[in-house]
Coordinates of C-alpha atoms in Angstrom, one line a residue:
Chain A
X533 CA -0.4 0.0 -0.1
X534 CA 1.3 3.4 -1.1
X535 CA 1.8 5.7 1.7
X536 CA -0.3 8.4 0.9
X537 CA -3.0 5.8 0.4
X538 CA -2.7 4.6 4.7
X539 CA -2.5 8.4 5.7
X540 CA -5.8 8.9 4.3
X541 CA -7.5 5.6 5.0
X542 CA -5.9 6.9 8.9
X543 CA -7.5 10.0 8.3
X544 CA -10.5 9.2 7.7
X545 CA -10.8 6.7 10.1
X546 CA -9.7 9.3 12.7
X547 CA -12.2 12.0 11.6
X548 CA -14.7 9.4 11.5
X549 CA -14.8 8.9 15.0
X550 CA -11.6 6.3 16.0
X551 CA -11.4 7.4 19.4
X552 CA -8.8 9.8 21.4
X553 CA -10.5 11.2 23.9
X554 CA -13.1 10.1 26.2
X555 CA -15.5 13.1 25.7
X556 CA -15.4 13.0 22.4
X557 CA -18.6 13.8 20.4
X558 CA -20.0 11.5 17.7
X559 CA -20.1 14.2 14.3
X560 CA -19.5 13.9 11.1
X561 CA -15.6 14.0 9.0
X562 CA -15.1 17.6 7.6
X563 CA -15.0 18.3 4.2
X564 CA -12.4 20.6 3.3
X565 CA -12.8 22.5 -0.3
X566 CA -11.5 25.3 -2.8
X567 CA -12.6 28.7 -3.2
X568 CA -13.8 30.3 -5.6
X569 CA -10.0 32.5 -5.7
X570 CA -8.2 29.5 -4.1
X571 CA -8.0 30.0 -0.5
X572 CA -8.5 26.3 0.9
X573 CA -11.3 25.6 3.4
X574 CA -12.4 23.0 6.5
X575 CA -16.9 23.0 5.9
X576 CA -17.5 22.9 9.8
X577 CA -20.5 21.0 10.6
X578 CA -23.6 21.1 12.5
X579 CA -22.6 20.8 15.9
X580 CA -23.7 20.7 20.2
X581 CA -20.6 21.4 22.0
X582 CA -19.7 21.6 26.0
X583 CA -18.0 25.6 25.7
X584 CA -15.9 27.2 28.3
X585 CA -15.1 24.9 31.2
X586 CA -15.6 24.4 35.2
X587 CA -12.8 25.2 35.6
X588 CA -9.9 27.2 35.6
X589 CA -10.0 31.1 34.4
X590 CA -13.0 32.9 35.5
X591 CA -13.9 34.0 31.6
X592 CA -13.9 30.8 30.3
X593 CA -16.2 30.0 32.9
X594 CA -19.1 28.1 33.2
X595 CA -19.1 25.1 30.8
X596 CA -22.4 25.0 29.1
X597 CA -24.2 23.4 26.6
X598 CA -24.0 25.3 23.5
X599 CA -25.9 24.8 19.2
X600 CA -23.5 25.4 16.4
X601 CA -24.8 25.5 12.9
X602 CA -22.7 24.4 9.7
X603 CA -20.3 27.0 8.0
X604 CA -17.5 27.3 7.1
X605 CA -14.3 28.0 7.9
X606 CA -10.8 28.7 6.5
X607 CA -7.4 26.1 6.9
X608 CA -4.7 29.0 7.6
X609 CA -4.7 31.2 10.0
X610 CA -5.2 34.1 7.4
X611 CA -2.0 34.8 5.7
X612 CA 0.6 38.0 4.5
X613 CA 0.6 37.1 0.6
X614 CA -4.3 36.6 0.7
X615 CA -4.0 40.5 2.7
X616 CA -1.7 41.5 -0.5
X617 CA -3.7 40.2 -2.5
X618 CA -6.7 42.0 -2.3
X619 CA -4.4 45.1 -2.3
X620 CA -4.3 45.4 1.3
X621 CA -1.2 46.9 3.1
X622 CA 0.2 44.9 5.1
X623 CA 1.0 45.3 8.7
X624 CA 3.0 42.5 10.3
X625 CA 5.4 43.0 12.1
X626 CA 7.3 40.2 11.2
X627 CA 7.0 40.5 7.1
X628 CA 7.2 37.4 5.1
X629 CA 4.4 35.7 3.0
X630 CA 3.7 32.9 4.0
X631 CA 2.6 34.1 8.2
X632 CA 0.0 35.2 9.7
X633 CA -0.6 38.0 9.0
X634 CA -0.7 40.6 12.3
X635 CA -0.8 43.6 14.1
X636 CA -4.0 43.4 12.4
X637 CA -7.0 45.9 13.6
X638 CA -10.8 44.5 13.6
X639 CA -11.6 46.2 11.1
X640 CA -8.9 45.8 9.2
X641 CA -9.8 42.5 9.4
X642 CA -13.2 42.7 8.4
X643 CA -12.4 44.9 5.6
X644 CA -10.4 42.3 4.1
X645 CA -13.3 39.4 4.8
X646 CA -15.8 42.3 2.9
X647 CA -12.7 42.6 -0.1
X648 CA -12.1 38.7 -0.5
X649 CA -16.4 38.2 -0.6
X650 CA -16.5 40.8 -3.4
X651 CA -13.8 38.8 -5.4
X652 CA -15.1 36.1 -5.4
X653 CA -19.4 37.7 -6.6
X654 CA -20.3 37.0 -2.7
X655 CA -22.0 39.9 -0.8
X656 CA -20.0 41.4 1.9
X657 CA -20.9 40.9 5.6
X658 CA -20.2 43.8 6.4
X659 CA -21.9 47.4 5.7
X660 CA -18.7 49.9 5.7
X661 CA -21.1 52.0 6.8
X662 CA -22.4 51.4 10.2
X663 CA -20.7 51.2 13.7
X664 CA -18.1 48.3 14.2
X665 CA -19.2 47.4 10.4
X666 CA -22.2 45.4 11.2
X667 CA -23.3 42.4 10.7
X668 CA -26.0 41.6 7.6
X669 CA -27.5 39.0 8.0
X670 CA -28.8 38.1 4.7
X671 CA -24.8 38.1 3.4
X672 CA -23.5 35.5 1.9
X673 CA -19.2 36.5 2.0
X674 CA -16.9 36.2 4.3
X675 CA -16.8 37.5 8.1
X676 CA -15.0 36.7 11.6
X677 CA -16.0 33.2 13.5
X678 CA -18.2 34.5 16.4
X679 CA -16.4 32.6 19.1
X680 CA -18.6 29.9 20.2
X681 CA -18.1 28.4 16.5
X682 CA -14.4 29.2 17.2
X683 CA -14.1 27.0 20.2
X684 CA -16.1 25.3 18.5
X685 CA -13.5 24.4 15.7
X686 CA -10.4 24.2 18.0
X687 CA -12.3 21.1 20.2
X688 CA -12.8 19.5 16.9
X689 CA -15.5 17.6 18.9
X690 CA -12.9 16.9 21.9
X691 CA -13.8 18.1 25.6
X692 CA -10.5 18.2 26.7
X693 CA -8.3 21.9 26.9
X694 CA -6.8 20.0 23.6
X695 CA -8.5 18.3 20.6
X696 CA -4.9 16.4 20.5
X697 CA -4.7 15.4 24.1
X698 CA -2.5 16.7 26.5
X699 CA 0.2 19.4 26.4
X700 CA 2.9 17.6 26.4
X701 CA 1.9 17.2 22.3
X702 CA 1.8 21.2 21.7
X703 CA 4.7 21.8 20.4
X704 CA 3.7 19.1 17.3
X705 CA 0.3 20.8 17.2
X706 CA 1.6 24.8 17.5
X707 CA 4.0 27.7 17.0
X708 CA 3.6 29.1 20.1
X709 CA 6.6 30.5 23.5
X710 CA 8.3 27.6 23.9
X711 CA 9.3 26.6 20.5
X712 CA 8.7 30.0 18.3
X713 CA 11.7 31.5 19.0
X714 CA 9.6 34.6 19.5
X715 CA 8.0 34.9 16.3
X716 CA 5.1 33.9 14.0
X717 CA 5.3 31.1 11.5
X718 CA 4.9 30.3 8.2
X719 CA 1.5 29.7 8.3
X720 CA 0.5 24.9 8.1
X721 CA 3.4 24.2 9.4
X722 CA 2.4 22.1 12.0
X723 CA -0.3 19.1 12.6
X724 CA -3.7 20.2 12.0
X725 CA -6.1 19.2 14.8
X726 CA -9.2 16.1 14.1
X727 CA -10.8 18.2 12.2
X728 CA -8.3 20.0 10.0
X729 CA -6.5 23.3 11.0
X730 CA -4.1 24.4 11.4
X731 CA -2.3 26.7 14.2
X732 CA -5.9 26.6 16.0
X733 CA -3.6 26.5 19.1
X734 CA -0.5 29.0 18.1
X735 CA 1.2 31.1 16.0
X736 CA -1.2 33.7 15.7
X737 CA -4.0 34.6 17.7
X738 CA -7.2 35.1 16.2
X739 CA -10.0 38.2 16.2
X740 CA -13.6 36.9 17.1
X741 CA -17.0 38.8 16.3
X742 CA -18.1 38.6 19.6
X743 CA -18.0 41.5 22.2
X744 CA -15.8 40.2 25.1
X745 CA -17.6 39.4 28.9
X746 CA -16.3 38.9 32.7
X747 CA -17.5 35.4 32.2
X748 CA -17.7 33.0 29.4
X749 CA -21.4 32.8 28.7
X750 CA -23.4 35.9 27.7
X751 CA -26.3 36.0 30.4
X752 CA -28.2 37.2 27.0
X753 CA -27.0 35.1 24.1
X754 CA -29.2 31.7 23.6
X755 CA -27.4 28.2 23.9
X756 CA -27.7 28.5 19.6
X757 CA -25.5 30.3 17.7
X758 CA -24.5 32.7 20.4
X759 CA -23.4 36.0 20.1
X760 CA -22.2 39.1 22.0
X761 CA -23.1 41.3 20.8
X762 CA -21.7 45.6 20.6
X763 CA -24.0 47.8 22.3
X764 CA -21.7 50.6 21.5
X765 CA -18.3 52.4 22.3
X766 CA -15.4 50.5 22.0
X767 CA -16.0 47.8 23.6
X768 CA -12.5 45.1 23.2
X769 CA -13.6 41.7 21.2
X770 CA -12.9 38.4 22.2
X771 CA -8.9 37.2 20.9
X772 CA -8.8 33.4 21.1
X773 CA -6.1 30.2 20.0
X774 CA -2.7 30.4 21.7
X775 CA -0.3 32.3 19.7
X776 CA 4.0 32.2 19.2
X777 CA 4.1 33.8 22.7
X778 CA 1.7 31.5 24.6
X779 CA 2.5 29.4 27.7
X780 CA 0.2 26.3 27.2
X781 CA -2.0 27.1 29.9
X782 CA -2.6 30.2 26.6
X783 CA -3.5 28.0 23.8
X784 CA -5.8 25.7 25.9
X785 CA -9.2 26.2 22.9
X786 CA -10.6 27.7 26.6
X787 CA -8.6 30.3 27.0
X788 CA -9.4 33.6 25.7
X789 CA -9.3 36.7 26.4
X790 CA -10.7 41.2 25.5
X791 CA -8.6 42.9 23.4
X792 CA -10.4 47.0 21.9
X793 CA -10.0 46.9 18.8
X794 CA -6.8 48.6 18.2
X795 CA -8.3 51.8 16.5
X796 CA -5.4 53.9 17.1
X797 CA -1.5 54.6 16.0
X798 CA 0.2 53.4 18.1
X799 CA -1.3 50.2 20.1
X800 CA -2.3 47.0 18.7
X801 CA -0.7 44.2 18.7
X802 CA 1.3 41.5 17.0
X803 CA 0.6 38.3 17.8
X804 CA -3.4 38.5 17.6
X805 CA -4.2 38.0 13.3
X806 CA -7.7 36.2 12.0
X807 CA -9.1 33.8 9.8
X808 CA -12.2 34.2 7.7
X809 CA -15.3 31.6 7.8
X810 CA -18.7 31.7 6.1
X811 CA -22.9 30.0 6.3
X812 CA -23.2 27.9 3.8
X813 CA -26.2 26.1 2.9
X814 CA -26.4 22.6 2.1
X815 CA -26.2 22.9 -1.7
X816 CA -23.5 25.7 -2.0
X817 CA -21.3 23.1 -0.2
X818 CA -21.9 20.5 -3.0
X819 CA -21.1 23.2 -5.5
X820 CA -17.9 23.7 -3.8
X821 CA -16.9 20.0 -3.1
X822 CA -17.3 19.7 -7.1
Chain B
X946 CA 19.1 97.7 59.7
X947 CA 21.3 94.8 59.6
X948 CA 21.8 93.1 56.1
X949 CA 20.3 89.5 57.3
X950 CA 16.6 91.9 58.6
X951 CA 16.6 93.7 55.5
X952 CA 16.5 90.5 54.0
X953 CA 13.9 89.2 56.7
X954 CA 12.0 92.8 55.4
X955 CA 12.3 91.9 51.4
X956 CA 11.3 88.0 52.0
X957 CA 7.9 88.2 51.5
X958 CA 8.2 90.0 48.0
X959 CA 11.2 88.0 47.0
X960 CA 8.9 84.9 46.9
X961 CA 6.2 86.6 44.8
X962 CA 9.0 87.3 42.6
X963 CA 10.3 84.5 42.4
X964 CA 6.5 83.1 41.2
X965 CA 6.2 85.2 38.6
X966 CA 9.6 84.4 37.7
X967 CA 8.9 80.7 38.0
X968 CA 5.4 80.8 36.1
X969 CA 7.3 83.3 33.3
X970 CA 9.5 80.0 32.5
X971 CA 6.6 77.8 32.9
X972 CA 4.8 79.6 30.1
X973 CA 8.3 79.8 28.6
X974 CA 7.6 83.6 27.6
X975 CA 5.3 86.1 28.2
X976 CA 0.9 86.6 28.9
X977 CA -0.9 84.3 28.5
X978 CA -0.6 81.5 25.5
X979 CA -4.2 83.0 23.8
X980 CA -3.5 86.4 24.5
X981 CA 0.8 85.8 22.3
X982 CA -2.0 84.4 19.8
X983 CA -3.8 87.3 19.3
X984 CA -0.1 90.0 18.5
X985 CA 0.2 86.9 16.1
X986 CA 0.6 88.1 12.4
X987 CA 0.7 84.1 11.8
X988 CA -2.7 81.9 10.5
X989 CA -3.4 79.0 10.7
X990 CA -5.1 76.3 7.4
X991 CA -7.3 73.5 9.4
X992 CA -9.5 70.8 8.0
X993 CA -12.8 70.5 9.1
X994 CA -16.4 69.0 8.3
X995 CA -19.4 71.3 7.6
X996 CA -22.6 70.6 5.8
X997 CA -22.0 67.2 5.3
X998 CA -18.9 68.3 3.5
X999 CA -14.8 68.1 3.9
X1000 CA -13.1 71.6 4.1
X1001 CA -10.4 73.0 4.8
X1002 CA -10.5 77.0 6.4
X1003 CA -8.1 79.3 7.5
X1004 CA -8.3 81.5 10.1
X1005 CA -6.0 83.5 12.8
X1006 CA -3.5 82.2 15.4
X1007 CA -6.2 83.3 18.3
X1008 CA -8.5 81.6 16.6
X1009 CA -11.0 85.0 15.5
X1010 CA -12.2 85.2 11.2
X1011 CA -12.5 82.2 10.4
X1012 CA -13.0 81.5 6.7
X1013 CA -13.5 78.9 4.2
X1014 CA -11.3 78.4 2.0
X1015 CA -12.3 75.7 -0.6
X1016 CA -15.5 76.3 0.2
X1017 CA -16.6 73.9 -2.2
X1018 CA -20.4 71.9 -0.8
X1019 CA -19.7 68.3 -3.2
X1020 CA -15.8 68.0 -2.9
X1021 CA -13.8 66.3 0.2
X1022 CA -10.6 68.3 0.9
X1023 CA -8.7 67.7 3.3
X1024 CA -4.3 67.9 4.7
X1025 CA -3.8 71.3 4.2
X1026 CA -0.1 72.0 3.8
X1027 CA 1.1 75.8 2.9
X1028 CA 4.2 76.9 1.9
X1029 CA 6.9 78.8 3.6
X1030 CA 6.4 82.4 2.5
X1031 CA 2.3 81.8 2.7
X1032 CA 1.4 81.8 -1.0
X1033 CA 0.1 78.7 -1.9
X1034 CA -1.4 75.3 -0.2
X1035 CA -1.3 71.5 -0.6
X1036 CA -4.0 68.9 0.4
X1037 CA -5.8 66.2 -0.1
X1038 CA -8.9 64.9 -2.4
X1039 CA -11.5 62.2 -2.0
X1040 CA -13.7 61.5 -4.7
X1041 CA -16.2 58.8 -3.5
X1042 CA -16.9 56.7 -1.0
X1043 CA -14.9 53.0 0.1
X1044 CA -12.8 51.4 -1.6
X1045 CA -12.9 53.0 -4.2
X1046 CA -12.4 56.1 -3.0
X1047 CA -9.9 58.1 -5.2
X1048 CA -7.3 60.6 -3.3
X1049 CA -6.0 62.8 -5.0
X1050 CA -3.3 65.7 -4.4
X1051 CA -3.9 69.3 -5.0
X1052 CA -2.4 72.7 -5.3
X1053 CA -3.8 75.9 -5.4
X1054 CA -3.0 79.9 -4.4
X1055 CA -4.5 80.5 -0.7
X1056 CA -7.8 82.3 -1.8
X1057 CA -8.5 78.8 -2.8
X1058 CA -7.5 79.7 -7.0
X1059 CA -6.4 78.6 -9.0
X1060 CA -6.4 74.8 -8.0
X1061 CA -4.2 72.6 -9.9
X1062 CA -4.2 68.9 -9.6
X1063 CA -1.0 67.2 -8.6
X1064 CA -1.2 63.5 -8.9
X1065 CA -4.2 60.7 -8.4
X1066 CA -3.9 57.8 -5.7
X1067 CA -1.9 59.6 -3.4
X1068 CA -2.0 60.7 -0.2
X1069 CA 0.2 63.9 2.0
X1070 CA 2.1 66.2 0.8
X1071 CA 5.1 67.8 1.9
X1072 CA 6.4 71.5 1.1
X1073 CA 9.8 71.6 0.4
X1074 CA 11.7 74.6 1.6
X1075 CA 11.7 77.2 -0.2
X1076 CA 9.1 76.1 -1.9
X1077 CA 10.2 74.8 -5.1
X1078 CA 8.3 70.9 -4.8
X1079 CA 5.9 69.3 -2.6
X1080 CA 6.7 65.8 -1.5
X1081 CA 4.1 63.0 -1.7
X1082 CA 3.4 59.0 -1.2
X1083 CA 2.2 57.3 -3.8
X1084 CA -0.2 55.0 -3.0
X1085 CA 0.6 51.0 -2.4
X1086 CA -2.4 50.0 -4.1
X1087 CA -4.7 51.7 -6.6
X1088 CA -7.3 50.6 -4.9
X1089 CA -8.5 53.3 -1.5
X1090 CA -7.6 52.7 2.1
X1091 CA -8.0 54.9 4.8
X1092 CA -5.4 53.3 6.6
X1093 CA -2.2 56.0 7.4
X1094 CA 0.8 54.3 6.1
X1095 CA -1.2 52.9 2.9
X1096 CA 2.0 53.3 0.6
X1097 CA 4.8 52.7 -1.6
X1098 CA 7.9 55.1 -2.8
X1099 CA 8.2 58.8 -2.9
X1100 CA 8.0 61.3 -5.4
X1101 CA 8.7 65.3 -5.7
X1102 CA 5.9 67.7 -8.1
X1103 CA 8.7 70.5 -9.0
X1104 CA 5.8 73.3 -8.2
X1105 CA 7.5 75.5 -11.8
X1106 CA 7.7 72.9 -14.0
X1107 CA 4.6 70.3 -13.1
X1108 CA 7.2 67.1 -14.0
X1109 CA 7.0 65.1 -11.2
X1110 CA 10.0 62.9 -10.4
X1111 CA 10.8 59.9 -7.9
X1112 CA 12.9 60.2 -4.6
X1113 CA 16.5 58.5 -5.0
X1114 CA 15.2 55.9 -2.2
X1115 CA 12.3 55.7 -4.1
X1116 CA 11.9 52.0 -5.0
X1117 CA 13.1 51.0 -1.1
X1118 CA 10.6 53.3 0.9
X1119 CA 7.3 52.1 1.7
X1120 CA 4.6 52.0 4.7
X1121 CA 5.8 55.6 5.2
X1122 CA 3.5 58.5 6.3
X1123 CA 3.0 62.4 7.8
X1124 CA 6.6 63.1 5.8
X1125 CA 7.7 66.5 6.5
X1126 CA 10.6 67.8 5.6
X1127 CA 13.7 69.5 7.4
X1128 CA 14.4 73.1 7.0
X1129 CA 18.2 73.0 5.5
X1130 CA 16.4 70.6 2.9
X1131 CA 18.9 67.8 3.5
X1132 CA 16.3 65.5 5.4
X1133 CA 12.9 64.5 5.2
X1134 CA 11.0 63.3 8.7
X1135 CA 8.5 60.6 8.9
X1136 CA 6.7 57.7 10.6
X1137 CA 7.1 54.2 9.0
X1138 CA 4.6 50.7 10.0
X1139 CA 5.4 47.7 9.5
X1140 CA 8.2 49.0 6.8
X1141 CA 11.4 49.1 5.2
X1142 CA 12.9 46.5 8.1
X1143 CA 10.7 48.5 10.8
X1144 CA 8.0 47.6 12.9
X1145 CA 7.3 51.4 13.5
X1146 CA 9.6 54.2 14.3
X1147 CA 10.7 57.3 12.9
X1148 CA 13.0 58.4 10.7
X1149 CA 15.6 60.7 8.7
X1150 CA 15.5 60.5 5.0
X1151 CA 18.4 61.6 2.9
X1152 CA 16.5 63.7 0.8
X1153 CA 19.8 64.0 -2.1
X1154 CA 20.4 60.5 -1.3
X1155 CA 19.6 56.3 0.7
X1156 CA 21.3 56.7 3.5
X1157 CA 17.8 56.9 6.4
X1158 CA 18.7 56.8 10.2
X1159 CA 16.4 55.2 13.0
X1160 CA 15.6 58.0 15.0
X1161 CA 14.7 55.6 17.8
X1162 CA 11.9 57.6 19.3
X1163 CA 8.3 56.0 19.5
X1164 CA 5.0 57.4 18.2
X1165 CA 4.6 59.2 15.8
X1166 CA 4.1 62.7 13.3
X1167 CA 7.0 64.8 13.2
X1168 CA 7.2 67.6 12.0
X1169 CA 10.9 69.3 12.5
X1170 CA 11.0 73.0 13.8
X1171 CA 11.8 76.3 12.0
X1172 CA 15.1 76.5 12.7
X1173 CA 15.7 72.9 12.5
X1174 CA 17.3 72.5 15.8
X1175 CA 13.8 70.5 17.2
X1176 CA 11.4 68.0 16.6
X1177 CA 8.4 67.1 17.4
X1178 CA 6.0 64.8 17.8
X1179 CA 2.7 62.6 19.4
X1180 CA 5.2 59.2 21.6
X1181 CA 1.7 58.3 22.0
X1182 CA -2.5 59.0 21.4
X1183 CA -2.3 61.1 24.4
X1184 CA 0.6 62.8 24.1
X1185 CA 2.5 65.5 22.4
X1186 CA 6.6 65.7 22.7
X1187 CA 9.4 68.8 21.3
X1188 CA 13.1 67.7 22.3
X1189 CA 16.5 69.2 20.5
X1190 CA 18.3 67.5 17.3
X1191 CA 21.3 68.2 15.8
X1192 CA 20.8 67.7 12.5
X1193 CA 23.8 68.7 11.3
X1194 CA 25.9 66.5 12.6
X1195 CA 26.8 63.5 11.0
X1196 CA 24.8 60.3 12.8
X1197 CA 21.8 62.4 14.7
X1198 CA 19.9 61.9 17.2
X1199 CA 16.5 63.2 18.9
X1200 CA 18.2 64.4 22.7
X1201 CA 15.9 64.0 25.9
X1202 CA 12.3 65.4 25.7
X1203 CA 11.7 69.7 26.4
X1204 CA 7.8 68.9 25.4
X1205 CA 5.6 67.1 27.0
X1206 CA 2.2 68.1 26.7
X1207 CA -0.1 65.0 28.2
X1208 CA -4.2 65.2 28.1
X1209 CA -5.5 61.3 29.6
X1210 CA -8.9 62.2 28.7
X1211 CA -8.5 62.9 24.7
X1212 CA -6.0 62.1 21.9
X1213 CA -3.7 64.9 20.7
X1214 CA -2.7 64.7 17.5
X1215 CA -0.5 66.2 14.5
X1216 CA 1.4 69.2 16.3
X1217 CA 2.7 71.8 14.4
X1218 CA 5.7 74.3 14.3
X1219 CA 4.6 78.1 14.0
X1220 CA 6.7 79.1 11.0
X1221 CA 8.4 81.8 14.4
X1222 CA 8.8 78.1 15.9
X1223 CA 7.7 79.5 19.2
X1224 CA 4.1 77.9 19.5
X1225 CA 2.3 75.3 18.3
X1226 CA 0.0 73.7 17.7
X1227 CA -2.8 70.7 17.4
X1228 CA -6.2 68.8 17.4
X1229 CA -7.5 66.9 20.5
X1230 CA -11.1 65.4 20.5
X1231 CA -12.4 61.8 22.0
X1232 CA -11.1 58.7 21.7
X1233 CA -13.6 57.3 18.9
X1234 CA -13.9 55.4 15.7
X1235 CA -14.6 58.4 13.6
X1236 CA -18.4 57.7 12.4
X1237 CA -18.9 56.6 9.0
X1238 CA -22.6 57.1 8.1
X1239 CA -21.7 61.1 6.9
X1240 CA -20.7 61.7 2.9
X1241 CA -17.2 61.5 2.2
X1242 CA -15.8 59.9 5.5
X1243 CA -14.3 56.9 6.7
X1244 CA -14.8 54.0 9.8
X1245 CA -10.7 54.3 10.7
X1246 CA -8.8 56.0 14.5
X1247 CA -10.1 59.3 15.4
X1248 CA -6.8 61.2 14.4
X1249 CA -7.4 59.4 10.6
X1250 CA -7.5 61.9 7.6
X1251 CA -11.4 61.3 6.5
X1252 CA -12.3 60.0 9.2
X1253 CA -15.4 61.7 10.9
X1254 CA -14.1 62.9 14.5
X1255 CA -16.6 63.9 16.3
X1256 CA -15.4 66.8 18.9
X1257 CA -12.3 67.6 17.8
X1258 CA -11.2 70.8 18.2
X1259 CA -7.1 72.8 17.3
X1260 CA -5.2 73.9 20.5
X1261 CA -2.2 75.8 21.0
X1262 CA 0.4 75.6 23.6
X1263 CA 4.1 77.7 24.3
X1264 CA 6.8 75.9 22.6
X1265 CA 8.9 78.0 25.0
X1266 CA 7.5 76.5 27.9
X1267 CA 9.2 73.8 30.0
X1268 CA 8.7 69.9 31.2
X1269 CA 5.1 68.5 31.6
X1270 CA 1.6 70.2 30.2
X1271 CA -1.1 68.7 31.7
X1272 CA -4.5 69.7 30.0
X1273 CA -6.2 68.3 32.1
X1274 CA -5.3 70.4 35.3
X1275 CA -3.5 73.4 33.5
X1276 CA -4.3 77.1 34.0
X1277 CA -6.3 78.5 31.2
X1278 CA -4.0 81.2 30.7
X1279 CA -0.9 78.5 29.5
X1280 CA -2.6 76.6 26.4
X1281 CA -5.3 77.7 24.5
X1282 CA -8.9 76.3 22.8
X1283 CA -9.3 77.7 18.6
X1284 CA -12.5 76.3 17.3
X1285 CA -15.0 75.1 19.3
X1286 CA -17.9 73.5 17.2
X1287 CA -16.1 70.0 17.3
X1288 CA -16.8 69.7 13.4
X1289 CA -13.8 68.0 13.4
X1290 CA -11.3 70.0 13.2
X1291 CA -7.1 68.6 12.4
X1292 CA -4.7 68.9 10.9
X1293 CA -3.7 72.9 11.7
X1294 CA -0.8 73.5 9.6
X1295 CA 0.9 77.4 10.7
X1296 CA 0.9 80.0 7.5
X1297 CA 2.8 83.5 6.7
X1298 CA -0.3 86.0 6.2
X1299 CA 0.5 88.0 3.2
X1300 CA -2.6 89.8 2.9

């Protein structure tokens, strides 16, 4: 048997439910597609998971059940090459086309997402004339993930702190403080998570759409596709995932922090990037898979 | 009367004199800032958003007799820079919305007549000493972005011939913003963001060569004083500073800060020297993101060109003072507010008035 064939079968077994953890949920295997402009995305199936944790930092409490609708998510973090291709000036400290874009303001991420939507003939998801570029729910364009979508995708059906098991394997899956030389690296170099998503636990942390709150369960949120929406002002937004500076603790799927959206000249961080998601219907997915 | 007795008798008077001298030293000159502005012969141009449109206004140094120079209800003008002799003004114009916007550079007489386009897809003009050339920064991409560092290269427009030539090191200059000439014409000072091997910094760029010196100061938007001996800049969103700089040295460096203007509540930006180097203007307002619902505006940090900055106004302080001036606690005479309507008044630019 050729090595490649063995790898495909092994991966299929893993994705179809070959057990790696006791708290694993059963969800259909995700599917990788290429967008109209050739960007690899993973179809993350709808499902239910336990968001947050029962013990840990106060803002990660409490553990609670959440259901998430299906969506497409970028296989890798948005790279500087992808950013520049849409004629957006690269703000990154660590200049390299293959590395993730960082030091990117929250609105600049949205600018990229709207431009990528336009480039692929989709309706931009964000209304650029509203404060914070409010979502247009009927639009089919690219957007930032919600916090729930991000955590669901990172956990990939596993209840533990990392989808791959314990912290001692972190180096295999993520660029974090202990192996990064304190800088970003080319996106997609480490092992992907169970659902085929790279760098969910390291390289750069990632913007989400949600407003940051003191606990992960926002009392006003539904348990179905929850989102902590802005009530005005320059609210902090939730940033998820570890980065090249993180300790193992700060790279957990449940870790969250709030960041100012960067509406300043001087203060925005070199360890925050993002990846795109998009809501798709089963019919659209069928077309994209062809 | 013995000497000690004499001293004791005059002690209260000495104390009063000392207080007066100290006050004069801290404000840097006699009289309040507003008194000095009232007697000034200089004027100040600035951008403002009135009746749904960006315009360029000019006012007396004390804020009186503000006048709309552009008066173009359908054209959005901003970022005024006046020639050293006060006769001409360079500025930018936005035509369009969102990423379809085209930002172009123009020059006109100081009274608003004889408008002439210099370049499309360009930004941030700056006058050369003598007013013979206008430097500017071409955009990195044709697609518009309000982000200030979306630039690549540097060009010079010859005012007499109308010809444009690149800086000799243009191919290696990118992500610069807010450039300005030093009075000696030898150096251009500018901020860079994520470009030229620098994460974020203020650079001296040789005007006719390839030397680049990182001044190693935090923050952005530098400006050299008219005598070429000081630099003013914004070390952060809530601070302006000046410090000595020796531009004749082989490797110019910035000395310790002499003036620090602080405002923990508001943002303070766009510092500019008066033509005699004795006063500084700047814009100041709440830390808000631009209100993009207005025509011709963009959603970005309030200080950005094209972002509507609600409740922002123009202010002035003495450049001759020393030490820290906290705008939230300063005495009324130590600074002056020059505009009051809060209609996104930004980018003040001093000029010599010939009329």
